[in-house]
């Protein structure tokens, strides 16, 4: 049941800063806290795994298609490679993919959309039409063209700057760049829509009448009010970009073998889905972990949003 | 006036997009006639390329393409040489559009109520369940959902056809496979929109005035709360209308979704040129419709 | 547009319309206020017209439904290249010679022929009652037209090389000669064709069964030019005529009653489904929507090991080899010892038993085993010790100082898997680092043609059942060589073999050439021979016989009710 007015308690507690209040609110949000802990543990495991791993992720063996067992907790794949190790290796790549996608969406997408929505007029038109142009091109064209044309140049420059080891990461780096390039477009559109709606509100007009500068309005009034939708959309961009990488792997154009990402593991697992025989662990385990991580991310995002929200009535 | 300007603007935009696509795809190595098996003499290949003007200077090729574009003729497909691009699009586009529209409606029908309900039941277990469902939907891509649906409903239960596009029964699984993912997104956006709207002063005012719970929510809050969904509907519908690669591939639906990826991978320049233009037109039109809907739903929005 | 749009029943369209409009209407009902109303009406009308086209049409089931392969690129015999398309073309257009159910040449449009003692002149005698499906007679002028069309440089026929065995065929095709009359084909009278060859070609009759050499309708081509295969009516010379061609869906063929052997055509209507996804093909077959599945790439490689035990599965050895090309122009791969080391280190058993699992045979020589009249050399077996020794002898003991090997491959999953195994093998046995360079098909082809790789995956399917279709690849000037390997002795041997009339002597020459290829020089490393798979219920489907080229005359196929 929605509360109409804030409850008036008899003895108000000590004054707290908005930050502290936000943290307390966040702490009370159990799914968000669980998610935070889960993600922290996952991150820790992913970072520490190379030292803990009993098998290297690319080690081929005769133990093909074994189900989960004492020796291989998550089973093995077609080459007899240990799935547990590959999943943790893949986590690293997928988290990077998600981070890049979210980062680009946040930095470029939000700024682009906010400027377009706030300034309006010609600038809005121009910025949004540029978004439309990039959107109209099939994303696979953009990604593949980026990867293919910059391949040699990047490889050579990296080899010169940081040696061959780093240069061998070129395909992955370019894949990340390509994914980033297509992940900010929808965020820009959404933010622009929200900002447009906000810009014409009474409180904005009032602020302008009072002589507030545009920066102040943007930071004080607009940004907090779009924080909600931005966080939710960020939490949606991460799965989008990870799953797009999965789609590229399904086409055979994602992460280069023998490396793995959750997306490529998912694609591999799906190829095992058929009516005759299913090696379920190849699909369920990476898929399940992906779902869990994305759930955690989303609940975390919700918790953050609630904590930061200036107008949340649930207090 | 604003809308007229936008429609006129579409022409140069489509030209820019087609130009970019033209340049991009030709910057990549490989041509439409490169095969695992080369013809017996290089002259054959040369003649073939000459037939399609592939060895002419780039500007000349683009001029030919533009000329065709103006006439509405995208030329012959370089991969499916018996057919013109227009033929292929004419046969495939209505099918993809049907599938896309159905999936769109499916996504809205599931996502909007789900998100709405999740927002309204704030703080109760239904909120967490609703969020959980929505996020799971968003985390499982069509490339997993489609084969799963086929396996369960098509083969194990034998209730629905496993592929092809011959009757209304064939429509069900592809629509679900395509729409489920998007319904999750719509639900999340709907929830977010509703949550922020419900905090608006005017909501409280309406409640204070004594309007019943449901009337307030439905009539006023919904119109604003649905804004993020509307923003997203434009690009979403455009994506859906031109077909989804995975769903059309798995269910063997004779649309053009598969053609987008394939024409690029096959270096079928003419086909890609045609498809890009179609998609650009759809997208721009739909964005226009979405912008129009903003003003309908939120009277405070004004375009200069 | 064909009967596609007209055939859809009103009931189905109404259903689709109701569904599509009902859903948004329901949700928008909440908002209550939708302005302007006329927009909704126009949207509704637009939707309705879309459904007129887009909801698919019911198809009454054909007598036999075959999953053939991917979407056909073309049905024009002169330019067709994909094997699945070749099967379709064979059903529509016939040549002088045709294949029987065992894929052996037998009289087609020509009922007999004479071969001169020196093997250079063939005289074909057409049947006297031949007509196109539209009624006009088929004469030697049509044969002349068809073959000249293939050789015409303007047609740009990929397989024009099949007619290079004819005198002046090559010269005309590359533009050295401009008068088609000088090509060694003549019409002696309306029912007789004389062909002069460059050299005695023992497989020439097999070549004549090839769809490229099929007889095509001159008038239709001259009227409709590039779109002649989809213009109606399409005159055909084969057992079936084209009923309709729905893109990305199916091709329906109907019996041609005017075919000279129409009495032997068993099925009235045959559907050919095209698809790209192996799992979908399997699903359609398992649910009975398709009667026959005969494209190896459309069988999911993940479950081949289970499927080959299915009673519906018919296996056969297939005329194709999967092998690795080595770029001999790039050091250190220019040293035969290095290539030898790579070849000896490949454990084919691992690939065939763990990855492909379709019962493929490991290949130690290039030409598939079982070509009649030919005994291939043994080649080199897997021998890690010898591999290490060879590499050491080449100057890289234990793989030290050996550069990173770039292995070029394409997208399909099985290619990735093979690449990973090879990487492991060369790493374990030779101690060399291998990097997998996966590229999309066109980039891979480009790189291979430009010799921008170290080792590359490759495959080759034979065109006819003779070693030459494999061995001629690695002659110096062959466009399909793509290894940079040029060996005058090899060229000499192949050339001699193709001039040799005595089959025993010829086989010996070819064997010598192949020995050079796979035991001494190693520009290639053969890995395995493709295994063919056909799926059909032997108790219901008749007329399909597995054979090494996987060709099945459609007219012989029928299904028990």
PDB file of N, CA and C in Angstrom, chain A residues 4 121 129 132-133 135-136 141 144-145 148 186 189-190 192-193 196-197 200-201 228-229 232-233 239-240 243 247 250-251 253 270 273-275 294-295 298 302 305-306 309 311 314, chain B residues 6 13 16 20 28 122 132 135 138-139 141 143-144 151 155 181 185 188-189 191-192 195 199-200 204 228 232 235 245-246 249 264 279-280 283-284 287 291 294 298 300 302-304:
ATOM      1  N   UNK A   4       0.832   7.952   1.612  1.00  0.00           N
ATOM      2  CA  UNK A   4       0.503   9.250   1.017  1.00  0.00           C
ATOM      3  C   UNK A   4       1.424  10.335   1.574  1.00  0.00           C
ATOM      4  N   UNK A 121      16.118  21.437 -30.252  1.00  0.00           N
ATOM      5  CA  UNK A 121      16.276  22.155 -31.511  1.00  0.00           C
ATOM      6  C   UNK A 121      17.192  21.466 -32.492  1.00  0.00           C
ATOM      7  N   UNK A 129      19.930  12.269 -35.321  1.00  0.00           N
ATOM      8  CA  UNK A 129      20.023  11.713 -36.663  1.00  0.00           C
ATOM      9  C   UNK A 129      21.313  10.934 -36.802  1.00  0.00           C
ATOM     10  N   UNK A 132      20.595   7.733 -35.397  1.00  0.00           N
ATOM     11  CA  UNK A 132      19.776   6.966 -36.343  1.00  0.00           C
ATOM     12  C   UNK A 132      20.622   6.346 -37.430  1.00  0.00           C
ATOM     13  N   UNK A 133      21.595   7.104 -37.919  1.00  0.00           N
ATOM     14  CA  UNK A 133      22.438   6.575 -38.997  1.00  0.00           C
ATOM     15  C   UNK A 133      23.201   5.352 -38.512  1.00  0.00           C
ATOM     16  N   UNK A 135      22.463   3.517 -36.106  1.00  0.00           N
ATOM     17  CA  UNK A 135      21.519   2.453 -35.782  1.00  0.00           C
ATOM     18  C   UNK A 135      21.056   1.728 -37.024  1.00  0.00           C
ATOM     19  N   UNK A 136      20.960   2.467 -38.136  1.00  0.00           N
ATOM     20  CA  UNK A 136      20.443   1.851 -39.355  1.00  0.00           C
ATOM     21  C   UNK A 136      21.407   0.853 -39.959  1.00  0.00           C
ATOM     22  N   UNK A 141      27.785  -5.395 -39.351  1.00  0.00           N
ATOM     23  CA  UNK A 141      28.659  -4.732 -40.316  1.00  0.00           C
ATOM     24  C   UNK A 141      29.672  -3.874 -39.585  1.00  0.00           C
ATOM     25  N   UNK A 144      32.242  -6.127 -37.523  1.00  0.00           N
ATOM     26  CA  UNK A 144      33.207  -6.861 -38.344  1.00  0.00           C
ATOM     27  C   UNK A 144      34.139  -5.916 -39.086  1.00  0.00           C
ATOM     28  N   UNK A 145      33.596  -4.821 -39.595  1.00  0.00           N
ATOM     29  CA  UNK A 145      34.452  -3.886 -40.314  1.00  0.00           C
ATOM     30  C   UNK A 145      35.512  -3.320 -39.381  1.00  0.00           C
ATOM     31  N   UNK A 148      38.078  -6.146 -38.648  1.00  0.00           N
ATOM     32  CA  UNK A 148      38.919  -6.531 -39.782  1.00  0.00           C
ATOM     33  C   UNK A 148      39.840  -5.415 -40.228  1.00  0.00           C
ATOM     34  N   UNK A 186      21.066   2.855 -28.036  1.00  0.00           N
ATOM     35  CA  UNK A 186      19.736   2.833 -27.438  1.00  0.00           C
ATOM     36  C   UNK A 186      19.702   3.663 -26.165  1.00  0.00           C
ATOM     37  N   UNK A 189      19.086   7.190 -26.956  1.00  0.00           N
ATOM     38  CA  UNK A 189      17.677   7.446 -27.297  1.00  0.00           C
ATOM     39  C   UNK A 189      16.817   7.543 -26.058  1.00  0.00           C
ATOM     40  N   UNK A 190      16.999   6.593 -25.169  1.00  0.00           N
ATOM     41  CA  UNK A 190      16.171   6.543 -23.963  1.00  0.00           C
ATOM     42  C   UNK A 190      16.403   7.789 -23.118  1.00  0.00           C
ATOM     43  N   UNK A 192      17.559  10.651 -23.985  1.00  0.00           N
ATOM     44  CA  UNK A 192      17.032  11.831 -24.649  1.00  0.00           C
ATOM     45  C   UNK A 192      15.536  11.960 -24.398  1.00  0.00           C
ATOM     46  N   UNK A 193      14.833  10.824 -24.478  1.00  0.00           N
ATOM     47  CA  UNK A 193      13.393  10.853 -24.244  1.00  0.00           C
ATOM     48  C   UNK A 193      13.055  11.339 -22.847  1.00  0.00           C
ATOM     49  N   UNK A 196      13.954  15.086 -22.411  1.00  0.00           N
ATOM     50  CA  UNK A 196      12.955  15.909 -23.081  1.00  0.00           C
ATOM     51  C   UNK A 196      11.740  16.108 -22.193  1.00  0.00           C
ATOM     52  N   UNK A 197      11.322  14.988 -21.590  1.00  0.00           N
ATOM     53  CA  UNK A 197      10.149  15.065 -20.738  1.00  0.00           C
ATOM     54  C   UNK A 197      10.428  15.926 -19.517  1.00  0.00           C
ATOM     55  N   UNK A 200      10.793  20.103 -19.751  1.00  0.00           N
ATOM     56  CA  UNK A 200       9.645  20.990 -19.807  1.00  0.00           C
ATOM     57  C   UNK A 200       8.810  20.985 -18.551  1.00  0.00           C
ATOM     58  N   UNK A 201       9.405  20.471 -17.468  1.00  0.00           N
ATOM     59  CA  UNK A 201       8.672  20.476 -16.229  1.00  0.00           C
ATOM     60  C   UNK A 201       8.692  21.823 -15.553  1.00  0.00           C
ATOM     61  N   UNK A 228      17.559   6.774 -12.330  1.00  0.00           N
ATOM     62  CA  UNK A 228      16.818   5.529 -12.274  1.00  0.00           C
ATOM     63  C   UNK A 228      16.831   4.797 -13.601  1.00  0.00           C
ATOM     64  N   UNK A 229      16.400   5.504 -14.638  1.00  0.00           N
ATOM     65  CA  UNK A 229      16.291   4.846 -15.930  1.00  0.00           C
ATOM     66  C   UNK A 229      17.676   4.490 -16.463  1.00  0.00           C
ATOM     67  N   UNK A 232      18.788   1.291 -14.711  1.00  0.00           N
ATOM     68  CA  UNK A 232      18.055   0.136 -15.236  1.00  0.00           C
ATOM     69  C   UNK A 232      18.548  -0.205 -16.633  1.00  0.00           C
ATOM     70  N   UNK A 233      18.768   0.830 -17.426  1.00  0.00           N
ATOM     71  CA  UNK A 233      19.207   0.551 -18.780  1.00  0.00           C
ATOM     72  C   UNK A 233      20.627   0.017 -18.841  1.00  0.00           C
ATOM     73  N   UNK A 239      23.573  -7.468 -20.249  1.00  0.00           N
ATOM     74  CA  UNK A 239      23.195  -8.713 -20.920  1.00  0.00           C
ATOM     75  C   UNK A 239      23.124  -8.563 -22.434  1.00  0.00           C
ATOM     76  N   UNK A 240      22.678  -7.391 -22.904  1.00  0.00           N
ATOM     77  CA  UNK A 240      22.589  -7.218 -24.354  1.00  0.00           C
ATOM     78  C   UNK A 240      23.935  -7.433 -25.013  1.00  0.00           C
ATOM     79  N   UNK A 243      25.189 -11.042 -24.677  1.00  0.00           N
ATOM     80  CA  UNK A 243      24.459 -11.945 -25.562  1.00  0.00           C
ATOM     81  C   UNK A 243      24.758 -11.648 -27.022  1.00  0.00           C
ATOM     82  N   UNK A 247      25.951 -14.243 -29.790  1.00  0.00           N
ATOM     83  CA  UNK A 247      25.445 -14.374 -31.151  1.00  0.00           C
ATOM     84  C   UNK A 247      26.604 -14.404 -32.140  1.00  0.00           C
ATOM     85  N   UNK A 250      28.057 -17.700 -32.034  1.00  0.00           N
ATOM     86  CA  UNK A 250      27.160 -18.635 -32.722  1.00  0.00           C
ATOM     87  C   UNK A 250      27.431 -18.606 -34.219  1.00  0.00           C
ATOM     88  N   UNK A 251      27.714 -17.416 -34.745  1.00  0.00           N
ATOM     89  CA  UNK A 251      28.052 -17.300 -36.161  1.00  0.00           C
ATOM     90  C   UNK A 251      29.480 -17.728 -36.422  1.00  0.00           C
ATOM     91  N   UNK A 253      32.064 -15.895 -35.164  1.00  0.00           N
ATOM     92  CA  UNK A 253      32.877 -14.701 -35.323  1.00  0.00           C
ATOM     93  C   UNK A 253      33.190 -14.016 -34.007  1.00  0.00           C
ATOM     94  N   UNK A 270      24.605 -24.465 -26.789  1.00  0.00           N
ATOM     95  CA  UNK A 270      23.384 -24.518 -27.587  1.00  0.00           C
ATOM     96  C   UNK A 270      23.541 -25.455 -28.767  1.00  0.00           C
ATOM     97  N   UNK A 273      22.288 -28.775 -28.222  1.00  0.00           N
ATOM     98  CA  UNK A 273      20.863 -28.993 -27.997  1.00  0.00           C
ATOM     99  C   UNK A 273      20.250 -29.664 -29.210  1.00  0.00           C
ATOM    100  N   UNK A 274      19.869 -30.896 -29.072  1.00  0.00           N
ATOM    101  CA  UNK A 274      19.229 -31.552 -30.201  1.00  0.00           C
ATOM    102  C   UNK A 274      18.368 -32.679 -29.660  1.00  0.00           C
ATOM    103  N   UNK A 275      17.664 -33.342 -30.526  1.00  0.00           N
ATOM    104  CA  UNK A 275      16.695 -34.320 -30.055  1.00  0.00           C
ATOM    105  C   UNK A 275      17.311 -35.658 -29.706  1.00  0.00           C
ATOM    106  N   UNK A 294      23.628 -11.932 -14.020  1.00  0.00           N
ATOM    107  CA  UNK A 294      22.809 -10.827 -14.499  1.00  0.00           C
ATOM    108  C   UNK A 294      21.709 -10.488 -13.495  1.00  0.00           C
ATOM    109  N   UNK A 295      21.166 -11.513 -12.841  1.00  0.00           N
ATOM    110  CA  UNK A 295      20.199 -11.246 -11.777  1.00  0.00           C
ATOM    111  C   UNK A 295      20.835 -10.389 -10.693  1.00  0.00           C
ATOM    112  N   UNK A 298      21.281  -6.871 -11.807  1.00  0.00           N
ATOM    113  CA  UNK A 298      20.043  -6.103 -11.873  1.00  0.00           C
ATOM    114  C   UNK A 298      19.526  -5.746 -10.490  1.00  0.00           C
ATOM    115  N   UNK A 302      18.933  -2.148  -8.950  1.00  0.00           N
ATOM    116  CA  UNK A 302      17.703  -1.691  -8.309  1.00  0.00           C
ATOM    117  C   UNK A 302      17.989  -1.100  -6.950  1.00  0.00           C
ATOM    118  N   UNK A 305      19.580   2.222  -7.208  1.00  0.00           N
ATOM    119  CA  UNK A 305      18.630   3.208  -7.645  1.00  0.00           C
ATOM    120  C   UNK A 305      17.763   3.671  -6.487  1.00  0.00           C
ATOM    121  N   UNK A 306      17.294   2.688  -5.739  1.00  0.00           N
ATOM    122  CA  UNK A 306      16.465   3.050  -4.588  1.00  0.00           C
ATOM    123  C   UNK A 306      17.253   3.852  -3.583  1.00  0.00           C
ATOM    124  N   UNK A 309      17.816   7.440  -4.736  1.00  0.00           N
ATOM    125  CA  UNK A 309      16.665   8.212  -5.180  1.00  0.00           C
ATOM    126  C   UNK A 309      16.254   9.272  -4.179  1.00  0.00           C
ATOM    127  N   UNK A 311      13.536  10.854  -4.072  1.00  0.00           N
ATOM    128  CA  UNK A 311      12.119  10.973  -3.781  1.00  0.00           C
ATOM    129  C   UNK A 311      11.476   9.661  -3.350  1.00  0.00           C
ATOM    130  N   UNK A 314       9.549   5.111   0.279  1.00  0.00           N
ATOM    131  CA  UNK A 314       9.489   3.900   1.092  1.00  0.00           C
ATOM    132  C   UNK A 314      10.140   4.043   2.448  1.00  0.00           C
TER     133      UNK A 314
ATOM    134  N   UNK B   6      11.153  16.442 -40.587  1.00  0.00           N
ATOM    135  CA  UNK B   6      11.770  15.148 -40.284  1.00  0.00           C
ATOM    136  C   UNK B   6      11.635  14.202 -41.474  1.00  0.00           C
ATOM    137  N   UNK B  13      19.407  11.250 -45.016  1.00  0.00           N
ATOM    138  CA  UNK B  13      19.878  10.271 -44.048  1.00  0.00           C
ATOM    139  C   UNK B  13      20.006   8.896 -44.676  1.00  0.00           C
ATOM    140  N   UNK B  16      22.998   8.773 -46.761  1.00  0.00           N
ATOM    141  CA  UNK B  16      24.233   8.637 -45.991  1.00  0.00           C
ATOM    142  C   UNK B  16      24.422   7.200 -45.533  1.00  0.00           C
ATOM    143  N   UNK B  20      27.475   4.738 -46.427  1.00  0.00           N
ATOM    144  CA  UNK B  20      28.341   4.105 -45.430  1.00  0.00           C
ATOM    145  C   UNK B  20      28.387   2.598 -45.613  1.00  0.00           C
ATOM    146  N   UNK B  28      36.160  -4.535 -46.974  1.00  0.00           N
ATOM    147  CA  UNK B  28      36.595  -5.817 -46.455  1.00  0.00           C
ATOM    148  C   UNK B  28      37.133  -6.699 -47.563  1.00  0.00           C
ATOM    149  N   UNK B 122       5.086  -2.909  -5.064  1.00  0.00           N
ATOM    150  CA  UNK B 122       6.395  -2.551  -4.551  1.00  0.00           C
ATOM    151  C   UNK B 122       6.547  -3.021  -3.120  1.00  0.00           C
ATOM    152  N   UNK B 132      12.492 -11.034 -11.024  1.00  0.00           N
ATOM    153  CA  UNK B 132      13.248 -12.251 -11.328  1.00  0.00           C
ATOM    154  C   UNK B 132      12.866 -12.778 -12.710  1.00  0.00           C
ATOM    155  N   UNK B 135      14.196 -10.517 -15.501  1.00  0.00           N
ATOM    156  CA  UNK B 135      15.640 -10.572 -15.729  1.00  0.00           C
ATOM    157  C   UNK B 135      16.043 -11.901 -16.351  1.00  0.00           C
ATOM    158  N   UNK B 138      15.474 -11.719 -19.948  1.00  0.00           N
ATOM    159  CA  UNK B 138      16.450 -10.893 -20.644  1.00  0.00           C
ATOM    160  C   UNK B 138      17.806 -11.590 -20.746  1.00  0.00           C
ATOM    161  N   UNK B 139      18.059 -12.511 -19.868  1.00  0.00           N
ATOM    162  CA  UNK B 139      19.368 -13.157 -19.852  1.00  0.00           C
ATOM    163  C   UNK B 139      19.460 -14.364 -20.752  1.00  0.00           C
ATOM    164  N   UNK B 141      19.031 -15.728 -24.346  1.00  0.00           N
ATOM    165  CA  UNK B 141      18.822 -15.187 -25.689  1.00  0.00           C
ATOM    166  C   UNK B 141      17.972 -16.108 -26.557  1.00  0.00           C
ATOM    167  N   UNK B 143      18.759 -17.481 -29.143  1.00  0.00           N
ATOM    168  CA  UNK B 143      19.467 -18.627 -29.687  1.00  0.00           C
ATOM    169  C   UNK B 143      19.440 -19.826 -28.767  1.00  0.00           C
ATOM    170  N   UNK B 144      19.107 -19.598 -27.479  1.00  0.00           N
ATOM    171  CA  UNK B 144      18.896 -20.723 -26.574  1.00  0.00           C
ATOM    172  C   UNK B 144      17.413 -21.060 -26.492  1.00  0.00           C
ATOM    173  N   UNK B 151      12.473 -28.202 -29.007  1.00  0.00           N
ATOM    174  CA  UNK B 151      12.659 -29.519 -28.407  1.00  0.00           C
ATOM    175  C   UNK B 151      11.480 -29.896 -27.532  1.00  0.00           C
ATOM    176  N   UNK B 155       9.029 -31.465 -30.383  1.00  0.00           N
ATOM    177  CA  UNK B 155       9.423 -32.864 -30.491  1.00  0.00           C
ATOM    178  C   UNK B 155       8.928 -33.688 -29.318  1.00  0.00           C
ATOM    179  N   UNK B 181      12.410 -12.624 -25.119  1.00  0.00           N
ATOM    180  CA  UNK B 181      13.528 -11.786 -24.712  1.00  0.00           C
ATOM    181  C   UNK B 181      13.092 -10.333 -24.608  1.00  0.00           C
ATOM    182  N   UNK B 185      12.699  -7.141 -21.520  1.00  0.00           N
ATOM    183  CA  UNK B 185      13.171  -5.761 -21.582  1.00  0.00           C
ATOM    184  C   UNK B 185      12.030  -4.781 -21.352  1.00  0.00           C
ATOM    185  N   UNK B 188      11.099  -4.608 -17.708  1.00  0.00           N
ATOM    186  CA  UNK B 188      12.022  -3.836 -16.891  1.00  0.00           C
ATOM    187  C   UNK B 188      11.830  -2.341 -17.108  1.00  0.00           C
ATOM    188  N   UNK B 189      11.659  -1.967 -18.367  1.00  0.00           N
ATOM    189  CA  UNK B 189      11.497  -0.546 -18.650  1.00  0.00           C
ATOM    190  C   UNK B 189      10.166  -0.023 -18.131  1.00  0.00           C
ATOM    191  N   UNK B 191       8.487  -1.160 -15.603  1.00  0.00           N
ATOM    192  CA  UNK B 191       8.590  -1.053 -14.147  1.00  0.00           C
ATOM    193  C   UNK B 191       9.295   0.227 -13.756  1.00  0.00           C
ATOM    194  N   UNK B 192      10.384   0.506 -14.434  1.00  0.00           N
ATOM    195  CA  UNK B 192      11.151   1.701 -14.120  1.00  0.00           C
ATOM    196  C   UNK B 192      10.332   2.953 -14.364  1.00  0.00           C
ATOM    197  N   UNK B 195       7.664   3.267 -11.670  1.00  0.00           N
ATOM    198  CA  UNK B 195       8.203   3.630 -10.363  1.00  0.00           C
ATOM    199  C   UNK B 195       8.506   5.120 -10.283  1.00  0.00           C
ATOM    200  N   UNK B 199       6.188   8.455  -8.140  1.00  0.00           N
ATOM    201  CA  UNK B 199       6.715   9.367  -7.143  1.00  0.00           C
ATOM    202  C   UNK B 199       6.403  10.819  -7.460  1.00  0.00           C
ATOM    203  N   UNK B 200       5.804  11.020  -8.604  1.00  0.00           N
ATOM    204  CA  UNK B 200       5.521  12.390  -9.022  1.00  0.00           C
ATOM    205  C   UNK B 200       4.510  13.050  -8.096  1.00  0.00           C
ATOM    206  N   UNK B 204       0.457  11.970  -6.037  1.00  0.00           N
ATOM    207  CA  UNK B 204       0.036  12.150  -4.652  1.00  0.00           C
ATOM    208  C   UNK B 204      -1.167  13.075  -4.569  1.00  0.00           C
ATOM    209  N   UNK B 228       9.327   5.170 -21.237  1.00  0.00           N
ATOM    210  CA  UNK B 228      10.545   4.452 -21.614  1.00  0.00           C
ATOM    211  C   UNK B 228      10.257   3.293 -22.572  1.00  0.00           C
ATOM    212  N   UNK B 232      11.714   2.865 -26.382  1.00  0.00           N
ATOM    213  CA  UNK B 232      12.400   1.670 -26.816  1.00  0.00           C
ATOM    214  C   UNK B 232      11.645   0.973 -27.933  1.00  0.00           C
ATOM    215  N   UNK B 235      13.106   1.508 -31.874  1.00  0.00           N
ATOM    216  CA  UNK B 235      14.182   0.628 -32.321  1.00  0.00           C
ATOM    217  C   UNK B 235      13.805  -0.844 -32.218  1.00  0.00           C
ATOM    218  N   UNK B 245      17.682 -12.961 -37.103  1.00  0.00           N
ATOM    219  CA  UNK B 245      18.492 -13.988 -37.757  1.00  0.00           C
ATOM    220  C   UNK B 245      18.287 -15.354 -37.114  1.00  0.00           C
ATOM    221  N   UNK B 246      18.420 -15.388 -35.792  1.00  0.00           N
ATOM    222  CA  UNK B 246      18.402 -16.682 -35.111  1.00  0.00           C
ATOM    223  C   UNK B 246      17.064 -17.385 -35.283  1.00  0.00           C
ATOM    224  N   UNK B 249      16.461 -18.517 -38.760  1.00  0.00           N
ATOM    225  CA  UNK B 249      17.362 -19.614 -39.087  1.00  0.00           C
ATOM    226  C   UNK B 249      16.875 -20.922 -38.485  1.00  0.00           C
ATOM    227  N   UNK B 264      25.898  -9.855 -45.912  1.00  0.00           N
ATOM    228  CA  UNK B 264      27.161  -9.265 -45.518  1.00  0.00           C
ATOM    229  C   UNK B 264      28.277 -10.301 -45.604  1.00  0.00           C
ATOM    230  N   UNK B 279      15.848  -1.088 -44.055  1.00  0.00           N
ATOM    231  CA  UNK B 279      15.924  -1.007 -42.607  1.00  0.00           C
ATOM    232  C   UNK B 279      16.011   0.443 -42.151  1.00  0.00           C
ATOM    233  N   UNK B 280      16.803   1.236 -42.860  1.00  0.00           N
ATOM    234  CA  UNK B 280      16.949   2.637 -42.476  1.00  0.00           C
ATOM    235  C   UNK B 280      15.601   3.357 -42.577  1.00  0.00           C
ATOM    236  N   UNK B 283      13.412   2.292 -39.693  1.00  0.00           N
ATOM    237  CA  UNK B 283      13.860   2.827 -38.416  1.00  0.00           C
ATOM    238  C   UNK B 283      13.513   4.298 -38.294  1.00  0.00           C
ATOM    239  N   UNK B 284      13.795   5.068 -39.336  1.00  0.00           N
ATOM    240  CA  UNK B 284      13.546   6.494 -39.264  1.00  0.00           C
ATOM    241  C   UNK B 284      12.053   6.785 -39.123  1.00  0.00           C
ATOM    242  N   UNK B 287      11.009   5.876 -35.585  1.00  0.00           N
ATOM    243  CA  UNK B 287      11.449   6.867 -34.601  1.00  0.00           C
ATOM    244  C   UNK B 287      10.564   8.101 -34.645  1.00  0.00           C
ATOM    245  N   UNK B 291       8.479   9.569 -31.575  1.00  0.00           N
ATOM    246  CA  UNK B 291       8.563  10.957 -31.118  1.00  0.00           C
ATOM    247  C   UNK B 291       7.182  11.591 -31.074  1.00  0.00           C
ATOM    248  N   UNK B 294       5.355  10.520 -27.984  1.00  0.00           N
ATOM    249  CA  UNK B 294       5.782  11.248 -26.785  1.00  0.00           C
ATOM    250  C   UNK B 294       4.832  12.390 -26.512  1.00  0.00           C
ATOM    251  N   UNK B 298       2.769  12.607 -23.205  1.00  0.00           N
ATOM    252  CA  UNK B 298       3.216  13.587 -22.210  1.00  0.00           C
ATOM    253  C   UNK B 298       3.081  14.964 -22.825  1.00  0.00           C
ATOM    254  N   UNK B 300       3.653  17.718 -21.898  1.00  0.00           N
ATOM    255  CA  UNK B 300       4.657  18.723 -21.595  1.00  0.00           C
ATOM    256  C   UNK B 300       5.807  18.725 -22.599  1.00  0.00           C
ATOM    257  N   UNK B 302       7.702  19.219 -25.868  1.00  0.00           N
ATOM    258  CA  UNK B 302       7.524  20.095 -27.021  1.00  0.00           C
ATOM    259  C   UNK B 302       8.776  20.032 -27.882  1.00  0.00           C
ATOM    260  N   UNK B 303       8.575  20.004 -29.144  1.00  0.00           N
ATOM    261  CA  UNK B 303       9.732  20.030 -30.041  1.00  0.00           C
ATOM    262  C   UNK B 303       9.872  21.418 -30.622  1.00  0.00           C
ATOM    263  N   UNK B 304      11.132  21.877 -30.700  1.00  0.00           N
ATOM    264  CA  UNK B 304      11.319  23.202 -31.313  1.00  0.00           C
ATOM    265  C   UNK B 304      11.564  23.040 -32.802  1.00  0.00           C
TER     266      UNK B 304
END
